Every structure is written in structure tokens, then in C-alpha cells.
PDB file of C-alpha atoms in Angstrom:
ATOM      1  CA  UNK T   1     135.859 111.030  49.983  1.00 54.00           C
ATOM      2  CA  UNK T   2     134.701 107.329  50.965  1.00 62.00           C
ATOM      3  CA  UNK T   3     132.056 107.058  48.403  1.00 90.00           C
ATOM      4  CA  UNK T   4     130.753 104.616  46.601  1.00 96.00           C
ATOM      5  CA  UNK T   5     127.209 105.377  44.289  1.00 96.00           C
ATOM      6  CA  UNK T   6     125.150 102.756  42.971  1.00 97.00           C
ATOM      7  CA  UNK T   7     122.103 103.309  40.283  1.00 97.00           C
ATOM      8  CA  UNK T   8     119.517 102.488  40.145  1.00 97.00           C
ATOM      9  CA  UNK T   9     118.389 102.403  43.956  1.00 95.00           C
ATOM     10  CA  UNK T  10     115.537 100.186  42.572  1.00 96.00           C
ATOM     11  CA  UNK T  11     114.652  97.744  40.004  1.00 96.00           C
ATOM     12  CA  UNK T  12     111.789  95.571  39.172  1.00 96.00           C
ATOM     13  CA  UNK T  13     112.161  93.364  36.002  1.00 93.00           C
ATOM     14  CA  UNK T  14     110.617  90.150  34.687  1.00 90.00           C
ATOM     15  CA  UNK T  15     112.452  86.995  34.207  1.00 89.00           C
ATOM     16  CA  UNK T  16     112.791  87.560  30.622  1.00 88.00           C
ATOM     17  CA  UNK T  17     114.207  90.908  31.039  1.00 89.00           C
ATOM     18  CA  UNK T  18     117.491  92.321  30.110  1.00 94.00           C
ATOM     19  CA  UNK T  19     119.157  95.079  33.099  1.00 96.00           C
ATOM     20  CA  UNK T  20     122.529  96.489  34.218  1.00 97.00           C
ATOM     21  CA  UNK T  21     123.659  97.820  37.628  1.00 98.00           C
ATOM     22  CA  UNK T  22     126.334 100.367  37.644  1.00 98.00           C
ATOM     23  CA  UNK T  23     128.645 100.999  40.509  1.00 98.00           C
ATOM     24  CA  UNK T  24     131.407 103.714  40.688  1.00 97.00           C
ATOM     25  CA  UNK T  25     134.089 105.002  42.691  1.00 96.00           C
ATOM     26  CA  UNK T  26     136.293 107.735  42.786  1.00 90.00           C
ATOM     27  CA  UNK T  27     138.765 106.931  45.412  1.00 92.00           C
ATOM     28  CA  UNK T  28     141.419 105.291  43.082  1.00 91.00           C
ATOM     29  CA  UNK T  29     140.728 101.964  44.879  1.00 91.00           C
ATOM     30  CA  UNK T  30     141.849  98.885  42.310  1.00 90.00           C
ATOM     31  CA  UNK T  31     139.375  96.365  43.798  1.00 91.00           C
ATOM     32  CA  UNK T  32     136.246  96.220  43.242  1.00 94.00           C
ATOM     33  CA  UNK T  33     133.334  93.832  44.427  1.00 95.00           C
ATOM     34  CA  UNK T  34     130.017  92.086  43.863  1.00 97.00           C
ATOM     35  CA  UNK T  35     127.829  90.864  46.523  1.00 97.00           C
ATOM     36  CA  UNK T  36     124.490  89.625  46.955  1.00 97.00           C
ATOM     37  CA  UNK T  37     122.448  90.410  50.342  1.00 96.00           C
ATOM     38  CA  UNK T  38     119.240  88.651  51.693  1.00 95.00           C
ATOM     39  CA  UNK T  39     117.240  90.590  54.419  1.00 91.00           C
ATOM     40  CA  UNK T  40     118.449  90.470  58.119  1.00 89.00           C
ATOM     41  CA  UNK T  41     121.716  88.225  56.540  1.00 94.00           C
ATOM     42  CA  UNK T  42     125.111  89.300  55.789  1.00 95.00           C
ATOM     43  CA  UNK T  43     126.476  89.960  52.232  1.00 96.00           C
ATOM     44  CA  UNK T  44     127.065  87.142  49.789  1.00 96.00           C
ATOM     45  CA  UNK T  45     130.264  87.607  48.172  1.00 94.00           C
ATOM     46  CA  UNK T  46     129.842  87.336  44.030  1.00 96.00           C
ATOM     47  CA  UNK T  47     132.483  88.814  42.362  1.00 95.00           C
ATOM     48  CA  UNK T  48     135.856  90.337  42.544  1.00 92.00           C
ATOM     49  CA  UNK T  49     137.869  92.443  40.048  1.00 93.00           C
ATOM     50  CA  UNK T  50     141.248  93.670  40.578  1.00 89.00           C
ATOM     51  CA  UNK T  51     143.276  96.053  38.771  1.00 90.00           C
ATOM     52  CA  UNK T  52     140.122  96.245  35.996  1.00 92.00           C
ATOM     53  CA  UNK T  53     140.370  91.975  36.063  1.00 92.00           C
ATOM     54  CA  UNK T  54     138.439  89.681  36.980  1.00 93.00           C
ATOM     55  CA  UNK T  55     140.066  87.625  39.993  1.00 88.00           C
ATOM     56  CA  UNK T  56     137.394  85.693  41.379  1.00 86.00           C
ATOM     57  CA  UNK T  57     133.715  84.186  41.158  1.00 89.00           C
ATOM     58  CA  UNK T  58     132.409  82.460  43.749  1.00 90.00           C
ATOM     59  CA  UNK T  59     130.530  79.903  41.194  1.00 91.00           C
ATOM     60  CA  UNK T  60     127.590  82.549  40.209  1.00 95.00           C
ATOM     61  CA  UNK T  61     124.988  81.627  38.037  1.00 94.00           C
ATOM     62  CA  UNK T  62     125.833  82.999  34.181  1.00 94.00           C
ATOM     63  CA  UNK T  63     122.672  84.871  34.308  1.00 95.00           C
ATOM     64  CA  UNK T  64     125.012  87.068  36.162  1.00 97.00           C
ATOM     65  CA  UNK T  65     127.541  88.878  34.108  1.00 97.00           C
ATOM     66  CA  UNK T  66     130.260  91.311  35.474  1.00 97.00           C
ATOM     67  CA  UNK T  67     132.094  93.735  33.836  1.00 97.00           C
ATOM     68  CA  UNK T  68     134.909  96.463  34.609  1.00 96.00           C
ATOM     69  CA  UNK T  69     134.678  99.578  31.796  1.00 94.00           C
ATOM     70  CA  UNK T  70     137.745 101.153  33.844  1.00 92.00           C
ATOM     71  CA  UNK T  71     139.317 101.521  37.181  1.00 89.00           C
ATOM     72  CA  UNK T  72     136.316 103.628  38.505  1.00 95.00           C
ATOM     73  CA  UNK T  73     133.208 101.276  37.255  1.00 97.00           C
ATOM     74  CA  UNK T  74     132.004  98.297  37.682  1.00 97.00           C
ATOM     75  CA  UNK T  75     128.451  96.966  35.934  1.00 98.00           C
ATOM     76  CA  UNK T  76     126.504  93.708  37.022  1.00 98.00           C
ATOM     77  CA  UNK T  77     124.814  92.789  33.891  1.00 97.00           C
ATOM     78  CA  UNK T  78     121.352  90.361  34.543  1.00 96.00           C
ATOM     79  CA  UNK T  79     119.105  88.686  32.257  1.00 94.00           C
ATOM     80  CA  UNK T  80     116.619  85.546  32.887  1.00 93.00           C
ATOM     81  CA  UNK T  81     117.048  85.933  36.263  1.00 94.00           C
ATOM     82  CA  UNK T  82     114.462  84.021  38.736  1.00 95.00           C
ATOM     83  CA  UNK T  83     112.608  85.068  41.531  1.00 95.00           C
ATOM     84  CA  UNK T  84     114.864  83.847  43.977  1.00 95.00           C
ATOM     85  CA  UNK T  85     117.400  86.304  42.669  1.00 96.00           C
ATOM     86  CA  UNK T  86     115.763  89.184  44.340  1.00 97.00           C
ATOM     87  CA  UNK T  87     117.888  90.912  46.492  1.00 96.00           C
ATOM     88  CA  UNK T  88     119.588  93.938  47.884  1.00 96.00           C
ATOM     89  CA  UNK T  89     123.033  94.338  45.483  1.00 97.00           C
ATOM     90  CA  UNK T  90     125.944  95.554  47.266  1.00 97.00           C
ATOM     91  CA  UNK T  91     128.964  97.675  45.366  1.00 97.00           C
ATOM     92  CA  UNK T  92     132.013  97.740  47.744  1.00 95.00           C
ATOM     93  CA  UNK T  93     135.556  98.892  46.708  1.00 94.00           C
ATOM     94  CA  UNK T  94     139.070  98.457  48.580  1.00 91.00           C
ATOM     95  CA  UNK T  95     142.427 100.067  47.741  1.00 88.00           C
ATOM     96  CA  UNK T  96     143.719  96.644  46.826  1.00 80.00           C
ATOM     97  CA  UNK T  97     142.538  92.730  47.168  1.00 77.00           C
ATOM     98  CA  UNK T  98     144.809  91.313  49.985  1.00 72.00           C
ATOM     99  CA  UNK T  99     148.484  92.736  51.507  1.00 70.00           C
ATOM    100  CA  UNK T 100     149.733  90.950  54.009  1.00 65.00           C
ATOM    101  CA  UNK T 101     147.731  89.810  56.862  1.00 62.00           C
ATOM    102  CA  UNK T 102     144.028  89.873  55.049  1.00 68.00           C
ATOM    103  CA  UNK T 103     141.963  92.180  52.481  1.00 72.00           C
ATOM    104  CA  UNK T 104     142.047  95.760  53.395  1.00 80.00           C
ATOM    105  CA  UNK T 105     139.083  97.797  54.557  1.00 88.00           C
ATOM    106  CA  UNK T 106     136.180  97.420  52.078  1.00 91.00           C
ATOM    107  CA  UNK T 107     133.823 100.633  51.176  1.00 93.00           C
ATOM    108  CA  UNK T 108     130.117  99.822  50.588  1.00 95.00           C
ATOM    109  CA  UNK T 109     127.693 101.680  47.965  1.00 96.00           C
ATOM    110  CA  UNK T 110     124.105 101.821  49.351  1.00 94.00           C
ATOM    111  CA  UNK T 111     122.916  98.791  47.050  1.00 96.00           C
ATOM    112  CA  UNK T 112     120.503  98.599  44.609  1.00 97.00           C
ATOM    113  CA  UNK T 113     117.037  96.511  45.693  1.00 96.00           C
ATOM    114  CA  UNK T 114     115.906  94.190  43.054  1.00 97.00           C
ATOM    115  CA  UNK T 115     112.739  92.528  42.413  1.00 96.00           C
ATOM    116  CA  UNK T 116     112.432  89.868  39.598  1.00 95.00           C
ATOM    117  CA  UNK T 117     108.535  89.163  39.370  1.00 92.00           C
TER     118      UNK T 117
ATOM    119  CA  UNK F   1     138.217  77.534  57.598  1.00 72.00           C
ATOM    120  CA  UNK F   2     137.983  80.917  59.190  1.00 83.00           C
ATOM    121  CA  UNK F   3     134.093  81.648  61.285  1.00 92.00           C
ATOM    122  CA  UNK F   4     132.729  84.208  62.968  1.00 97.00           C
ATOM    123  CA  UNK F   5     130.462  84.008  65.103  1.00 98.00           C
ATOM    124  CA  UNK F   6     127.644  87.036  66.762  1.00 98.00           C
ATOM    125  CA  UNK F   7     125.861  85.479  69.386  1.00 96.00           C
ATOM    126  CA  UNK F   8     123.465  87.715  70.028  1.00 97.00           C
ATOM    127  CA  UNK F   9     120.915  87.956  67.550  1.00 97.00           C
ATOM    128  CA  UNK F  10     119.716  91.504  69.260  1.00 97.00           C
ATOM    129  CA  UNK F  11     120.339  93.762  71.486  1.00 97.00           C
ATOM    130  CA  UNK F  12     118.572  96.841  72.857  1.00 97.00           C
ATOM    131  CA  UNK F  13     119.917  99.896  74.787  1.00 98.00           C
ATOM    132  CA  UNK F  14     118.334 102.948  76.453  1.00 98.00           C
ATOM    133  CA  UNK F  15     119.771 106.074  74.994  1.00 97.00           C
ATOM    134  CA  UNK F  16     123.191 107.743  76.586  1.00 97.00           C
ATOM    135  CA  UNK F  17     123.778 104.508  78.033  1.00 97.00           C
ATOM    136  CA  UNK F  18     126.694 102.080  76.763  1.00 98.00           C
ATOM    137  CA  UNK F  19     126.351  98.867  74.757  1.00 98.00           C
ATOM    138  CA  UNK F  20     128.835  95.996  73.692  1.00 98.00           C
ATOM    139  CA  UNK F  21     128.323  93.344  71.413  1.00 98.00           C
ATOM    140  CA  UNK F  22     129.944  90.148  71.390  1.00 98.00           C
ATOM    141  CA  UNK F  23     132.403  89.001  68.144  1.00 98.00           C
ATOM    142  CA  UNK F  24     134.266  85.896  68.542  1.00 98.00           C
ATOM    143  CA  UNK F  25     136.255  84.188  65.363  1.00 96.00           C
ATOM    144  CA  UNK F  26     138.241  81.028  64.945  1.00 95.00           C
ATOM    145  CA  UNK F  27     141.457  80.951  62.684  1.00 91.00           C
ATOM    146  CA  UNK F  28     144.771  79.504  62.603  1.00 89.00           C
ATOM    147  CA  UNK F  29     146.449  82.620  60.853  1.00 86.00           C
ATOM    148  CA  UNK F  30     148.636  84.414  63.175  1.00 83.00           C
ATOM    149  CA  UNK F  31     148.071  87.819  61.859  1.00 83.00           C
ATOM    150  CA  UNK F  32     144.986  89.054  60.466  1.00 89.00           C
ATOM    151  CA  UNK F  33     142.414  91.789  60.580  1.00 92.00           C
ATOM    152  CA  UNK F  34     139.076  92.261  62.018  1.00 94.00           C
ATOM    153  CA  UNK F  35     136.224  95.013  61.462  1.00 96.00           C
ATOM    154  CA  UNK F  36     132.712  96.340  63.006  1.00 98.00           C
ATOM    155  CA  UNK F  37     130.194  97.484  60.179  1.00 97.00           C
ATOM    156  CA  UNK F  38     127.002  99.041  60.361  1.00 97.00           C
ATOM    157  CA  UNK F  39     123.970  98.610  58.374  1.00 96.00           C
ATOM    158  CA  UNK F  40     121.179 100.650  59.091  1.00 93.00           C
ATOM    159  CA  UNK F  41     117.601 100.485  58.137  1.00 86.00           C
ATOM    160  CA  UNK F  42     118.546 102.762  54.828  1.00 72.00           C
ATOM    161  CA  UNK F  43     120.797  99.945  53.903  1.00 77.00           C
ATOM    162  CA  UNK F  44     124.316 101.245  53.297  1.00 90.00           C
ATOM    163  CA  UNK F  45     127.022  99.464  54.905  1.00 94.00           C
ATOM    164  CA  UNK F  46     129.557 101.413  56.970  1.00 94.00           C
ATOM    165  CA  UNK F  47     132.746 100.443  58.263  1.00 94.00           C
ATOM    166  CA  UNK F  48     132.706 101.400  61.889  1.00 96.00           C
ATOM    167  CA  UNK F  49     136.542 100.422  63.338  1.00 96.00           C
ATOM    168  CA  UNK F  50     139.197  97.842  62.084  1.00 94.00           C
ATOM    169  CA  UNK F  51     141.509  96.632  63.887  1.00 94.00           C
ATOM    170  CA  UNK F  52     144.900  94.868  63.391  1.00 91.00           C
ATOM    171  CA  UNK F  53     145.471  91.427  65.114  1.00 90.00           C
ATOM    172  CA  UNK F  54     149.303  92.353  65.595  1.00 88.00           C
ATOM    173  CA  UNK F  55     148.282  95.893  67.392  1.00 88.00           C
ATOM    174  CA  UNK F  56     148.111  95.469  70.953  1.00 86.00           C
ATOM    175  CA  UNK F  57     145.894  98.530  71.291  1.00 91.00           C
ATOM    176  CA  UNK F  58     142.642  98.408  71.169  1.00 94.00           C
ATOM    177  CA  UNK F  59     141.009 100.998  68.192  1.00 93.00           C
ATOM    178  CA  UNK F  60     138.895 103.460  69.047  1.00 93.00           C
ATOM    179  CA  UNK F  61     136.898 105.436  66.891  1.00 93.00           C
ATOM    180  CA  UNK F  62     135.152 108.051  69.047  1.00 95.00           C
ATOM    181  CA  UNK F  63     131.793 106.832  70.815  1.00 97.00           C
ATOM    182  CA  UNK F  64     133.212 103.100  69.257  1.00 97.00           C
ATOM    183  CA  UNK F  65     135.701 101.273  70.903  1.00 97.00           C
ATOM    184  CA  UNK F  66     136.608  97.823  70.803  1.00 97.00           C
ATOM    185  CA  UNK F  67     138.103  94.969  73.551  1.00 97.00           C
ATOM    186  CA  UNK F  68     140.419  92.475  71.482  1.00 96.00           C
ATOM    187  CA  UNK F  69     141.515  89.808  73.048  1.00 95.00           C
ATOM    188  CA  UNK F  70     143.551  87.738  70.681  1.00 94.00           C
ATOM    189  CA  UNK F  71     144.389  84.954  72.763  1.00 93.00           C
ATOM    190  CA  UNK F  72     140.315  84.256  73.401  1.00 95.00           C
ATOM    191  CA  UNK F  73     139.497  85.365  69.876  1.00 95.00           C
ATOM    192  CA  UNK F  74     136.758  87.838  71.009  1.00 97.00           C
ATOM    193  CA  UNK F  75     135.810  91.297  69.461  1.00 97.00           C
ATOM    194  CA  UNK F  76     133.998  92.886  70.776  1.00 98.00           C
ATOM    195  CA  UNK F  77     132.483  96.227  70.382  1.00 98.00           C
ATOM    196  CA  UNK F  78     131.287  98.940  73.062  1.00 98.00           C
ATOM    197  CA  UNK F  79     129.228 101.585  71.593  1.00 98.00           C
ATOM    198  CA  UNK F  80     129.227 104.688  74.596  1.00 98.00           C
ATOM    199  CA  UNK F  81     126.794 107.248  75.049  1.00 97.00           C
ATOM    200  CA  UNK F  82     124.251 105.243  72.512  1.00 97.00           C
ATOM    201  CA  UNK F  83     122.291 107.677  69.990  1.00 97.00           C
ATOM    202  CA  UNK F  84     118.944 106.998  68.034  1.00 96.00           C
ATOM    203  CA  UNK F  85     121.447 106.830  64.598  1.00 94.00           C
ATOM    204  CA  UNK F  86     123.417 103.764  66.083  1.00 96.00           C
ATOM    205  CA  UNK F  87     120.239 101.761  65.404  1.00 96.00           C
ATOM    206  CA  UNK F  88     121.675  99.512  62.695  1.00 97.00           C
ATOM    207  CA  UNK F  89     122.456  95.748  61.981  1.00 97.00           C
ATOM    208  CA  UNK F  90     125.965  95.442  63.059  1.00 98.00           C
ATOM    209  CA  UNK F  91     128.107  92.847  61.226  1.00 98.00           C
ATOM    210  CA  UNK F  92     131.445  91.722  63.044  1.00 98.00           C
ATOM    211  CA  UNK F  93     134.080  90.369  59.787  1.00 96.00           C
ATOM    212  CA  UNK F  94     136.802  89.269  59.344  1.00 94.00           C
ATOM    213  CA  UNK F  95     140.299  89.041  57.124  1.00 89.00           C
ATOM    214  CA  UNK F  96     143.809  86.556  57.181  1.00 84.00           C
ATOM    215  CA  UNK F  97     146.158  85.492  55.072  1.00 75.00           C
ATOM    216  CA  UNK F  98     146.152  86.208  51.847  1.00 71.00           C
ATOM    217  CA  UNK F  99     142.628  85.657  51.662  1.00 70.00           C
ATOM    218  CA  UNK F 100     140.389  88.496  50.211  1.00 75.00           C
ATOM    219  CA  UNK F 101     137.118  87.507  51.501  1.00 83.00           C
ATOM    220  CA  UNK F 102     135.712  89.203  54.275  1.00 90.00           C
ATOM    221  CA  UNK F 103     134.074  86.430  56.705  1.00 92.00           C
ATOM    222  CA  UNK F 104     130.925  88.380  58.168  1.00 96.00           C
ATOM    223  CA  UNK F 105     128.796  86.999  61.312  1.00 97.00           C
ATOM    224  CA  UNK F 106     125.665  86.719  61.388  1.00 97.00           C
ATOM    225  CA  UNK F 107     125.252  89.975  62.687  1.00 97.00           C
ATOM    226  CA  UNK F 108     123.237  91.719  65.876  1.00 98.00           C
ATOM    227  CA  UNK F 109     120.067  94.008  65.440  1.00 97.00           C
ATOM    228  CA  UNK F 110     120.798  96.767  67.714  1.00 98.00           C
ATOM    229  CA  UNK F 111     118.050  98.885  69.389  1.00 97.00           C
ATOM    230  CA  UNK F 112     118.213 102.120  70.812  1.00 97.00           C
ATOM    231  CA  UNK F 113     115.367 103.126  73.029  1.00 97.00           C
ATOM    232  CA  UNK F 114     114.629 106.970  74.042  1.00 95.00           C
TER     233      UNK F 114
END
């Protein structure tokens, strides 16, 4: 099983809003990332957790919170977020961050398309 | 800094024909890897083939195959007997070191015409 799920598949919220995405696997990967996708460009890389820990942000705005309840979730908390946030939000996990020559093989959820109005 | 670099914006092919699309990167890392994804219209990002720069063989995932040439830095990948589901976006990345970002291209829009 290669799957990755993502809810909601949608989301419209105001800048003053408070929402979460939730991403989950069930592959016993330990990594787990955030990225942020524009149309017709490739994924933005956001966040990664390893092993439930945060191991890198790639200097994201703090209207964008992370957060790892266990080895098989990962949330992207948002609140004030502006209209240039709106985006397709990618979920990917690996079964680890890097071995030897580079990261391994990266799953993708199906994203989640937000619209801040 | 690693790049990767799609050249072709788009491509079209006629159904049952054969397609490749150009990948070429630039890194000083002797050993690395490199993968094909697909993102269709519905959005969900596939992983199509990876391949290992120190494997001479080329991968070859059924219709998907690809042509590494490691000494030119090109990756390319030929897509055989083209269907109407291979429509997608497809994003060449790569992976060195022990760095644990992907590096995507810009990716090529891929047709398929009945």
C-alpha cells in the first residue's frame, strides 16, 4: 500500500480564519513532508519531519504551523493567511530523510486546494 | 547547487506511438538519485521510475523506460505505446548527498492525442 490521504480535498477560508490540514500514512515511513504547489509549477518544499521531529523549514511564514501527533500524521495548521497563500498542499512521505547517495523515493497524497478570499 | 532542467515546456503524442522527454541536471556529487513523476489533471503526484546514478542499467518500469547517461547528465524518459491516462505534467527530480530535498524541473505538459 503506497498511500498517502489528505482531508479536506478543498478549503476556502478568510484571512482571519483559523484551519488544519491533516495528512496520514500507513506505510511506516518516518519522514514526512510539507509542500506548497502553484499551478503548472513544481512543488515548493515547506516542511520536513523526521522520526515525529521537526528537521527542517525552509523559512515559512509563522502563519504556517506544522505538527506531527505520531508517526502516521502530520497536520499543517493555518491562520491569517493572505491571498497569495492559495494553493494546492501537497502531503508526501518517504521511508527515511536521506541514506547515502540522496533522499529516498517520496510518496505524494492528492493535496488539498486552498482558497484564502 | 544542484538544477534540473526540462526543456520542453510540452509535448504532444498520437496514441500507441512512443514519446521521450528530455531531463538534464548539473551536480558535482558522484552518486545520487534521479526520478520521473507524474501529475495528472486530478492532481496527485506519482512516482513513475527512479533510478540510481551508480546503476549502469537503465530502469524500466513497463511502458516507462529511461536513457541515463551519467557522463552527459541527461534523463530522459521514453513513454512506449502512449495511452490517454499518460496525459499528465511530468516532473524530472532529483536527489545527492546527504541532501533531502528533491530538486524538481520545471516540468513538461504531455499530450496524448487519439
Amino acid at each position: 500500500d503506497t498511500e498517502v490521504t489528505q482531508t479536506p480535498k478543498h478549503l476556502v477560508m478568510g484571512m482571519t480564519n483559523k484551519k488544519s490540514l491533516k495528512c496520514e500514512q500507513h506505510m511506516g515511513h518516518r519522514a514526512m513532508y510539507w509542500y506548497k504547489q502553484k499551478a503548472k509549477k513544481p512543488p515548493e518544499l515547506m516542511f520536513v519531519y523526521s522520526y515525529e521531529k521537526l528537521s527542517i523549514n525552509e523559512s515559512v511564514p509563522s502563519r504556517f504551523s506544522p505538527e506531527c501527533p505520531n508517526s502516521s500524521l502530520l497536520n499543517l495548521h493555518l491562520h491569517a493567511l493572505q491571498p497569495e497563500d492559495s494553493a494546492l498542499y501537497l502531503c508526501a512521505s518517504s521511508p527515511g530523510v536521506a541514506g547515502t547517495y540522496g533522499t529516498y523515493e517520496q510518496y505524494f497524497g492528492p493535496g488539498t486546494r486552498l482558497t484564502v478570499t | 547547487a544542484q538544477t534540473v532542467t526540462q526543456s520542453q515546456p510540452e509535448m504532444s503524442v498520437q496514441e500507441a506511438e512512443t514519446v521521450t522527454l528530455s531531463c538534464t541536471y548539473d551536480t558535482s556529487e558522484s552518486d545520487y538519485y534521479l526520478f520521473w513523476y507524474k501529475q495528472p489533471p486530478s492532481r496527485q503526484m506519482i512516482l513513475v521510475i527512479r533510478q540510481e546514478a551508480y546503476k549502469q542499467q537503465n530502469a524500466t518500469e513497463n511502458r516507462f523506460s529511461v536513457n541515463f547517461q551519467k557522463a552527459a547528465k541527461s534523463f530522459s524518459l521514453k513513454i512506449s505505446d502512449s495511452q490517454l491516462g499518460d496525459a499528465a505534467m511530468y516532473f524530472c527530480a532529483y536527489s545527492g548527498g546527504s541532501n533531502y530535498k528533491l530538486t524538481f524541473g520545471k516540468g513538461t505538459l504531455l499530450t496524448v492525442n487519439p
